[in-house]
């Protein structure tokens, strides 16, 4: 088992399989762009498979495939199949921007992918272009249809809540959840390196919940798992659910079970702490599975009790160091 210094058992690994992306979301990608890591610095499929096996041997049961945009990595379906077949791994979901889903949904389902989270912040084409730099909204909607047709159930939609940008679409997303039977999750806008974050654009989840309550008779839902960071509601008589991930205004660090692996093989114990541990070089220099397992345990012990309070202590300098595009959300 992987446990940290504060008694949390870490059984969920998020693997970023590439730092490349076919979108340029203003809240994720620094305005100046990111310098892509050289190809040889990125973990090969064999290396990812080996690391996942080591994590599975230490009790990890869920591996989320993320990026950058995971669907731009060549051979991604093969990689998903390898992770799915790893002994001990029970669930392999993916977070994607959906742009290439129409092409991939069927083969991902066949490869055994468990679930899809599709990031979509607006249902309006002009706003989509403004926030992502792409005219891709119809492609994402086509991808959602393809995913549903391929048999993916209860698709999750992740929308970053941005005051003055999409906070007036709350009810539209509630309609989307009903029409498609989706689980919509609004994520509080987190400050990341070089992005367009500022306090004025931040809206706490509590404010959005209050607006929803003003219009609907919402019913809180039981959490599916204690480590689920979202609190969710259903609207009686409607399908789907609406939830909120209040990562900025309410910390859920206490129940966090996650570890992250970057495309370059760095273990990141906390999304918001400036600590990491390299697994790639020791692996390439011939470390045994036992030695790598010991490094994973060492990385887990770097996990802080809780992350800083962003709203009180926002430091542009500290935020600049953390790049969501590299860490994978
Ligand atoms: N490209 C894929 C996608 O967009 O779904 C996977 C990687 S992306 C980094 C993972 C998630 O991080 C997305 O749901 C995205 O909305 C979220 N994200 C990125 N920057 C964020 C920010 N500043 N605040 C909150 N969520 C953010
Ligand atoms: Fe790309 Fe996803 Fe970041 Fe948007 S949120 S720039 S799609 S990695």
Tab-separated table of C-alpha atoms and ligand atoms in Angstrom:
chain	number	residue	atom	x	y	z
A	1	UNK	CA	0.000	0.000	0.000
A	2	UNK	CA	1.107	3.555	-0.588
A	3	UNK	CA	0.482	5.708	2.448
A	4	UNK	CA	1.619	9.228	3.120
A	5	UNK	CA	2.781	10.892	6.324
A	6	UNK	CA	-0.783	11.870	7.235
A	7	UNK	CA	-2.332	8.406	7.049
A	8	UNK	CA	-3.956	8.765	3.640
A	9	UNK	CA	-3.871	5.676	1.415
A	10	UNK	CA	-3.055	6.669	-2.157
A	11	UNK	CA	-4.744	4.322	-4.606
A	12	UNK	CA	-5.442	6.637	-7.552
A	13	UNK	CA	-2.841	7.567	-10.161
A	14	UNK	CA	-3.320	10.185	-12.884
A	15	UNK	CA	-0.967	9.634	-15.793
A	16	UNK	CA	-0.245	12.454	-18.207
A	17	UNK	CA	0.686	10.701	-21.447
A	18	UNK	CA	1.755	13.803	-23.387
A	19	UNK	CA	2.256	17.506	-22.813
A	20	UNK	CA	1.081	18.296	-26.350
A	21	UNK	CA	-2.382	19.667	-26.935
A	22	UNK	CA	-4.606	20.565	-29.881
A	23	UNK	CA	-6.289	23.392	-27.906
A	24	UNK	CA	-4.949	26.494	-26.165
A	25	UNK	CA	-7.299	26.972	-23.217
A	26	UNK	CA	-6.568	30.340	-21.621
A	27	UNK	CA	-6.881	28.916	-18.065
A	28	UNK	CA	-4.451	26.077	-18.719
A	29	UNK	CA	-1.922	26.984	-21.394
A	30	UNK	CA	0.400	29.884	-20.552
A	31	UNK	CA	-0.083	32.772	-23.003
A	32	UNK	CA	3.528	32.467	-24.161
A	33	UNK	CA	2.946	28.752	-24.924
A	34	UNK	CA	5.009	25.946	-23.436
A	35	UNK	CA	8.270	24.575	-24.710
A	36	UNK	CA	7.563	20.976	-25.548
A	37	UNK	CA	9.802	18.446	-23.933
A	38	UNK	CA	12.079	16.582	-26.370
A	39	UNK	CA	10.646	13.292	-27.573
A	40	UNK	CA	13.177	11.125	-25.773
A	41	UNK	CA	12.301	12.809	-22.490
A	42	UNK	CA	8.726	11.490	-22.726
A	43	UNK	CA	8.068	8.071	-21.220
A	44	UNK	CA	7.628	5.272	-23.765
A	45	UNK	CA	4.603	2.957	-23.587
A	46	UNK	CA	6.811	0.241	-22.111
A	47	UNK	CA	7.987	2.634	-19.399
A	48	UNK	CA	4.457	3.801	-18.575
A	49	UNK	CA	3.262	0.199	-18.493
A	50	UNK	CA	6.079	-0.753	-16.130
A	51	UNK	CA	5.408	2.167	-13.792
A	52	UNK	CA	1.667	1.417	-13.748
A	53	UNK	CA	2.457	-2.213	-12.886
A	54	UNK	CA	4.626	-1.065	-9.977
A	55	UNK	CA	1.842	1.232	-8.724
A	56	UNK	CA	-0.702	-1.594	-9.104
A	57	UNK	CA	1.584	-3.829	-7.027
A	58	UNK	CA	1.480	-1.126	-4.336
A	59	UNK	CA	-2.315	-1.031	-4.252
A	60	UNK	CA	-3.254	1.547	-6.889
A	61	UNK	CA	-6.602	0.525	-8.395
A	62	UNK	CA	-7.573	3.449	-10.597
A	63	UNK	CA	-5.447	5.018	-13.344
A	64	UNK	CA	-6.736	8.095	-15.140
A	65	UNK	CA	-5.251	8.845	-18.555
A	66	UNK	CA	-4.809	12.573	-19.106
A	67	UNK	CA	-2.445	15.114	-20.706
A	68	UNK	CA	-1.968	17.616	-22.452
A	69	UNK	CA	-4.506	16.041	-24.711
A	70	UNK	CA	-4.251	12.253	-24.388
A	71	UNK	CA	-5.848	11.586	-27.777
A	72	UNK	CA	-3.013	13.338	-29.631
A	73	UNK	CA	-0.487	10.776	-28.400
A	74	UNK	CA	0.144	8.341	-31.234
A	75	UNK	CA	-0.919	4.801	-30.316
A	76	UNK	CA	-3.061	5.949	-27.378
A	77	UNK	CA	-5.557	3.091	-27.817
A	78	UNK	CA	-2.770	0.560	-27.494
A	79	UNK	CA	-1.552	2.310	-24.333
A	80	UNK	CA	-5.060	2.323	-22.818
A	81	UNK	CA	-5.314	-1.424	-23.540
A	82	UNK	CA	-1.985	-2.040	-21.789
A	83	UNK	CA	-3.100	-0.142	-18.684
A	84	UNK	CA	-6.505	-1.870	-18.684
A	85	UNK	CA	-4.796	-5.269	-18.791
A	86	UNK	CA	-2.474	-4.515	-15.868
A	87	UNK	CA	-3.234	-6.902	-13.030
A	88	UNK	CA	-4.835	-5.080	-10.109
A	89	UNK	CA	-6.057	-2.054	-12.084
A	90	UNK	CA	-9.840	-1.949	-11.836
A	91	UNK	CA	-10.734	1.337	-13.454
A	92	UNK	CA	-9.158	3.299	-16.326
A	93	UNK	CA	-10.995	6.549	-17.102
A	94	UNK	CA	-9.739	9.311	-19.400
A	95	UNK	CA	-9.991	13.111	-19.308
A	96	UNK	CA	-10.067	14.612	-22.800
A	97	UNK	CA	-11.077	17.808	-24.546
A	98	UNK	CA	-13.231	15.647	-26.836
A	99	UNK	CA	-12.005	17.137	-30.090
A	100	UNK	CA	-10.859	13.756	-31.430
A	101	UNK	CA	-13.466	11.634	-29.692
A	102	UNK	CA	-15.605	11.077	-32.793
A	103	UNK	CA	-12.640	9.219	-34.223
A	104	UNK	CA	-11.619	7.376	-31.054
A	105	UNK	CA	-14.720	6.661	-28.923
A	106	UNK	CA	-15.470	3.227	-30.421
A	107	UNK	CA	-11.920	1.899	-30.251
A	108	UNK	CA	-11.417	3.262	-26.731
A	109	UNK	CA	-14.528	1.412	-25.596
A	110	UNK	CA	-13.241	-1.781	-27.221
A	111	UNK	CA	-9.877	-1.296	-25.502
A	112	UNK	CA	-11.697	-1.315	-22.164
A	113	UNK	CA	-11.626	2.365	-21.157
A	114	UNK	CA	-13.970	2.664	-18.147
A	115	UNK	CA	-15.283	6.177	-18.393
A	116	UNK	CA	-14.842	9.501	-20.155
A	117	UNK	CA	-14.588	13.001	-18.699
A	118	UNK	CA	-14.901	15.581	-21.431
A	119	UNK	CA	-13.836	19.149	-20.723
A	120	UNK	CA	-16.280	21.666	-22.137
A	121	UNK	CA	-16.608	25.141	-20.644
A	122	UNK	CA	-19.203	26.719	-22.875
A	123	UNK	CA	-21.982	25.695	-25.236
A	124	UNK	CA	-21.537	28.798	-27.400
A	125	UNK	CA	-19.281	28.591	-30.441
A	126	UNK	CA	-17.943	32.159	-30.132
A	127	UNK	CA	-17.006	31.669	-26.483
A	128	UNK	CA	-15.496	28.264	-27.243
A	129	UNK	CA	-13.244	29.931	-29.814
A	130	UNK	CA	-12.373	32.695	-27.353
A	131	UNK	CA	-11.330	30.368	-24.516
A	132	UNK	CA	-9.692	27.538	-26.534
A	133	UNK	CA	-8.458	29.380	-29.627
A	134	UNK	CA	-10.302	26.854	-31.807
A	135	UNK	CA	-13.543	26.614	-33.784
A	136	UNK	CA	-13.912	23.060	-32.500
A	137	UNK	CA	-17.229	23.123	-30.594
A	138	UNK	CA	-19.169	21.125	-33.259
A	139	UNK	CA	-16.367	18.534	-33.211
A	140	UNK	CA	-16.617	18.164	-29.420
A	141	UNK	CA	-20.412	17.754	-29.611
A	142	UNK	CA	-19.950	15.149	-32.335
A	143	UNK	CA	-17.430	13.431	-30.076
A	144	UNK	CA	-19.951	13.352	-27.215
A	145	UNK	CA	-22.524	11.716	-29.493
A	146	UNK	CA	-19.936	9.181	-30.669
A	147	UNK	CA	-19.027	8.376	-27.053
A	148	UNK	CA	-22.662	7.801	-26.170
A	149	UNK	CA	-23.179	5.653	-29.282
A	150	UNK	CA	-20.074	3.637	-28.423
A	151	UNK	CA	-21.716	2.699	-25.126
A	152	UNK	CA	-20.010	5.046	-22.663
A	153	UNK	CA	-22.546	5.714	-19.940
A	154	UNK	CA	-22.814	8.661	-17.579
A	155	UNK	CA	-20.325	10.832	-19.379
A	156	UNK	CA	-18.836	13.507	-17.213
A	157	UNK	CA	-18.517	17.060	-18.471
A	158	UNK	CA	-15.888	19.223	-16.747
A	159	UNK	CA	-16.449	22.962	-17.021
A	160	UNK	CA	-14.121	25.512	-15.438
A	161	UNK	CA	-16.341	28.147	-13.816
A	162	UNK	CA	-15.200	31.617	-14.878
A	163	UNK	CA	-16.986	34.737	-13.722
A	164	UNK	CA	-17.941	36.970	-16.600
A	165	UNK	CA	-17.293	34.206	-19.104
A	166	UNK	CA	-19.572	31.210	-18.562
A	167	UNK	CA	-21.348	31.806	-15.236
A	168	UNK	CA	-24.462	32.784	-17.210
A	169	UNK	CA	-24.516	29.288	-18.770
A	170	UNK	CA	-25.199	27.458	-15.522
A	171	UNK	CA	-28.796	26.673	-16.463
A	172	UNK	CA	-27.799	25.762	-20.032
A	173	UNK	CA	-25.462	23.157	-18.581
A	174	UNK	CA	-28.292	21.960	-16.316
A	175	UNK	CA	-30.357	21.473	-19.487
A	176	UNK	CA	-27.467	19.654	-21.138
A	177	UNK	CA	-27.201	17.276	-18.166
A	178	UNK	CA	-30.902	16.487	-18.505
A	179	UNK	CA	-30.960	16.182	-22.299
A	180	UNK	CA	-27.945	13.835	-22.484
A	181	UNK	CA	-28.072	12.262	-19.019
A	182	UNK	CA	-24.603	13.648	-18.247
A	183	UNK	CA	-22.858	14.383	-14.970
A	184	UNK	CA	-21.778	18.012	-15.284
A	185	UNK	CA	-19.019	19.136	-12.894
A	186	UNK	CA	-18.104	22.775	-12.492
A	187	UNK	CA	-14.513	23.199	-11.357
A	188	UNK	CA	-13.410	26.331	-9.567
A	189	UNK	CA	-10.893	28.295	-11.569
A	190	UNK	CA	-7.455	27.530	-10.122
A	191	UNK	CA	-4.441	29.831	-10.487
A	192	UNK	CA	-1.847	28.254	-12.773
A	193	UNK	CA	1.349	29.434	-14.360
A	194	UNK	CA	1.087	32.280	-16.844
A	195	UNK	CA	-2.630	31.803	-17.481
A	196	UNK	CA	-5.436	34.355	-17.460
A	197	UNK	CA	-6.385	33.743	-13.796
A	198	UNK	CA	-7.244	36.713	-11.656
A	199	UNK	CA	-9.406	37.161	-8.584
A	200	UNK	CA	-12.102	38.931	-10.572
A	201	UNK	CA	-12.664	35.870	-12.750
A	202	UNK	CA	-12.912	33.523	-9.796
A	203	UNK	CA	-16.382	32.447	-8.716
A	204	UNK	CA	-16.746	30.241	-5.643
A	205	UNK	CA	-18.805	27.091	-6.128
A	206	UNK	CA	-21.085	28.220	-3.269
A	207	UNK	CA	-22.250	31.190	-5.348
A	208	UNK	CA	-23.094	28.975	-8.321
A	209	UNK	CA	-24.948	26.542	-6.041
A	210	UNK	CA	-26.987	29.450	-4.647
A	211	UNK	CA	-27.958	30.481	-8.184
A	212	UNK	CA	-28.974	26.939	-9.012
A	213	UNK	CA	-31.060	26.803	-5.817
A	214	UNK	CA	-32.751	30.021	-6.869
A	215	UNK	CA	-34.116	28.328	-9.955
A	216	UNK	CA	-34.449	24.623	-9.095
A	217	UNK	CA	-35.379	22.495	-6.142
A	218	UNK	CA	-32.033	20.708	-6.026
A	219	UNK	CA	-31.380	17.532	-4.028
A	220	UNK	CA	-27.858	16.796	-2.704
A	221	UNK	CA	-26.518	13.382	-3.681
A	222	UNK	CA	-24.468	10.985	-1.545
A	223	UNK	CA	-20.818	10.911	-2.604
A	224	UNK	CA	-19.967	7.835	-4.693
A	225	UNK	CA	-16.652	7.545	-2.835
A	226	UNK	CA	-15.247	9.505	0.132
A	227	UNK	CA	-12.366	10.667	-2.096
A	228	UNK	CA	-14.708	12.147	-4.730
A	229	UNK	CA	-13.884	15.878	-4.677
A	230	UNK	CA	-17.254	16.912	-6.140
A	231	UNK	CA	-20.461	17.552	-4.299
A	232	UNK	CA	-23.341	16.891	-6.598
A	233	UNK	CA	-27.062	17.490	-6.932
A	234	UNK	CA	-29.923	16.119	-8.936
A	235	UNK	CA	-32.896	18.097	-10.047
A	236	UNK	CA	-36.096	16.119	-9.406
A	237	UNK	CA	-37.760	15.076	-12.649
A	238	UNK	CA	-34.566	15.608	-14.622
A	239	UNK	CA	-31.836	13.248	-15.752
A	240	UNK	CA	-28.131	13.669	-15.089
A	241	UNK	CA	-26.477	15.494	-12.207
A	242	UNK	CA	-24.762	18.817	-11.575
A	243	UNK	CA	-21.778	18.993	-9.293
A	244	UNK	CA	-19.089	21.334	-8.067
A	245	UNK	CA	-15.418	20.860	-7.336
A	246	UNK	CA	-14.464	23.615	-4.926
A	247	UNK	CA	-10.712	23.082	-5.095
A	248	UNK	CA	-9.949	26.727	-4.316
A	249	UNK	CA	-12.571	27.795	-1.783
A	250	UNK	CA	-12.901	24.522	0.151
A	251	UNK	CA	-9.927	22.240	0.414
A	252	UNK	CA	-10.590	18.509	0.130
A	253	UNK	CA	-6.960	17.625	0.796
A	254	UNK	CA	-7.922	15.498	3.792
A	255	UNK	CA	-9.585	12.884	1.601
A	256	UNK	CA	-7.185	13.154	-1.358
A	257	UNK	CA	-5.999	9.737	-2.584
A	258	UNK	CA	-4.187	10.927	-5.718
A	259	UNK	CA	-0.729	10.794	-7.130
A	260	UNK	CA	0.247	12.159	-10.529
A	261	UNK	CA	2.805	11.107	-13.106
A	262	UNK	CA	3.907	13.614	-15.748
A	263	UNK	CA	4.689	12.666	-19.347
A	264	UNK	CA	8.385	12.936	-18.452
A	265	UNK	CA	8.098	10.504	-15.593
A	266	UNK	CA	7.981	12.855	-12.600
A	267	UNK	CA	5.874	11.777	-9.678
A	268	UNK	CA	3.826	14.724	-8.387
A	269	UNK	CA	2.288	14.101	-4.974
A	270	UNK	CA	0.121	17.244	-4.938
A	271	UNK	CA	-1.241	19.362	-7.790
A	272	UNK	CA	-0.499	22.542	-5.883
A	273	UNK	CA	2.810	21.869	-4.183
A	274	UNK	CA	6.146	22.520	-5.789
A	275	UNK	CA	7.559	19.055	-5.105
A	276	UNK	CA	8.203	16.142	-7.435
A	277	UNK	CA	10.330	13.049	-7.687
A	278	UNK	CA	11.855	11.751	-10.913
A	279	UNK	CA	11.208	8.106	-11.787
A	280	UNK	CA	12.449	8.215	-15.383
A	281	UNK	CA	16.197	8.565	-14.871
A	282	UNK	CA	16.484	5.888	-12.184
A	283	UNK	CA	14.399	3.608	-14.428
A	284	UNK	CA	16.599	4.326	-17.458
A	285	UNK	CA	19.708	3.755	-15.365
A	286	UNK	CA	18.530	0.250	-14.548
A	287	UNK	CA	16.638	0.531	-11.240
A	288	UNK	CA	14.798	-2.655	-10.281
A	289	UNK	CA	11.042	-2.759	-9.684
A	290	UNK	CA	11.738	-2.874	-5.941
A	291	UNK	CA	13.934	0.216	-6.132
A	292	UNK	CA	11.329	2.073	-8.179
A	293	UNK	CA	8.632	0.986	-5.715
A	294	UNK	CA	10.734	2.434	-2.895
A	295	UNK	CA	11.018	5.715	-4.834
A	296	UNK	CA	7.233	5.804	-5.257
A	297	UNK	CA	6.858	5.422	-1.498
A	298	UNK	CA	9.391	8.211	-0.996
A	299	UNK	CA	7.416	10.434	-3.414
A	300	UNK	CA	4.201	9.718	-1.532
A	301	UNK	CA	5.829	10.936	1.666
A	302	UNK	CA	6.366	14.323	0.013
A	303	UNK	CA	2.609	14.811	-0.179
A	304	UNK	CA	1.755	17.790	2.001
A	305	UNK	CA	-1.065	17.678	4.532
A	306	UNK	CA	-2.920	20.358	2.565
A	307	UNK	CA	-2.207	22.918	-0.097
A	308	UNK	CA	-1.982	26.647	0.500
A	309	UNK	CA	-5.041	28.847	0.672
A	310	UNK	CA	-4.986	30.379	-2.814
A	311	UNK	CA	-7.380	33.180	-2.148
A	312	UNK	CA	-5.430	34.410	0.860
A	313	UNK	CA	-1.926	33.782	-0.377
A	314	UNK	CA	-2.089	33.995	-4.140
A	315	UNK	CA	1.415	34.481	-5.432
A	316	UNK	CA	1.836	34.954	-9.161
A	317	UNK	CA	5.406	33.731	-8.811
A	318	UNK	CA	4.438	30.454	-7.140
A	319	UNK	CA	1.551	29.930	-9.581
A	320	UNK	CA	3.876	30.469	-12.517
A	321	UNK	CA	5.892	27.407	-11.556
A	322	UNK	CA	2.890	25.083	-11.751
A	323	UNK	CA	1.688	24.371	-15.257
A	324	UNK	CA	-1.601	22.542	-15.584
A	325	UNK	CA	-0.839	21.601	-19.181
A	326	UNK	CA	2.151	19.578	-17.902
A	327	UNK	CA	0.560	18.114	-14.789
A	328	UNK	CA	-2.689	16.973	-16.384
A	329	UNK	CA	-5.381	18.294	-14.068
B	1	LIG	N1	-6.723	18.023	-22.371
B	1	LIG	C1	-7.555	17.290	-21.510
B	1	LIG	C2	-8.787	18.099	-21.109
B	1	LIG	O1	-8.812	19.292	-21.345
B	1	LIG	O2	-9.704	17.494	-20.579
B	1	LIG	C3	-6.866	16.751	-20.270
B	1	LIG	C4	-5.874	17.646	-19.569
B	1	LIG	S1	-6.568	19.079	-18.777
B	1	LIG	C5	-5.126	19.802	-18.079
B	1	LIG	C6	-7.418	18.362	-17.388
B	1	LIG	C7	-8.453	19.219	-16.742
B	1	LIG	O3	-7.834	20.314	-16.109
B	1	LIG	C8	-9.497	19.795	-17.681
B	1	LIG	O4	-10.787	19.394	-17.263
B	1	LIG	C9	-9.335	21.287	-17.524
B	1	LIG	O5	-10.552	21.964	-17.616
B	1	LIG	C10	-8.747	21.392	-16.132
B	1	LIG	N2	-8.049	22.641	-15.917
B	1	LIG	C11	-7.031	23.153	-16.617
B	1	LIG	N3	-6.642	24.360	-16.121
B	1	LIG	C12	-7.457	24.631	-15.075
B	1	LIG	C13	-7.576	25.714	-14.151
B	1	LIG	N4	-6.779	26.766	-14.207
B	1	LIG	N5	-8.527	25.631	-13.185
B	1	LIG	C14	-9.359	24.564	-13.117
B	1	LIG	N6	-9.289	23.496	-13.951
B	1	LIG	C15	-8.361	23.534	-14.926
B	2	LIG	FE1	-5.299	21.380	-23.665
B	2	LIG	FE2	-6.867	20.326	-21.791
B	2	LIG	FE3	-5.191	22.332	-21.192
B	2	LIG	FE4	-7.272	22.834	-22.726
B	2	LIG	S1	-7.349	22.134	-20.577
B	2	LIG	S2	-5.144	23.517	-23.119
B	2	LIG	S3	-7.486	20.968	-23.821
B	2	LIG	S4	-4.615	20.297	-21.815
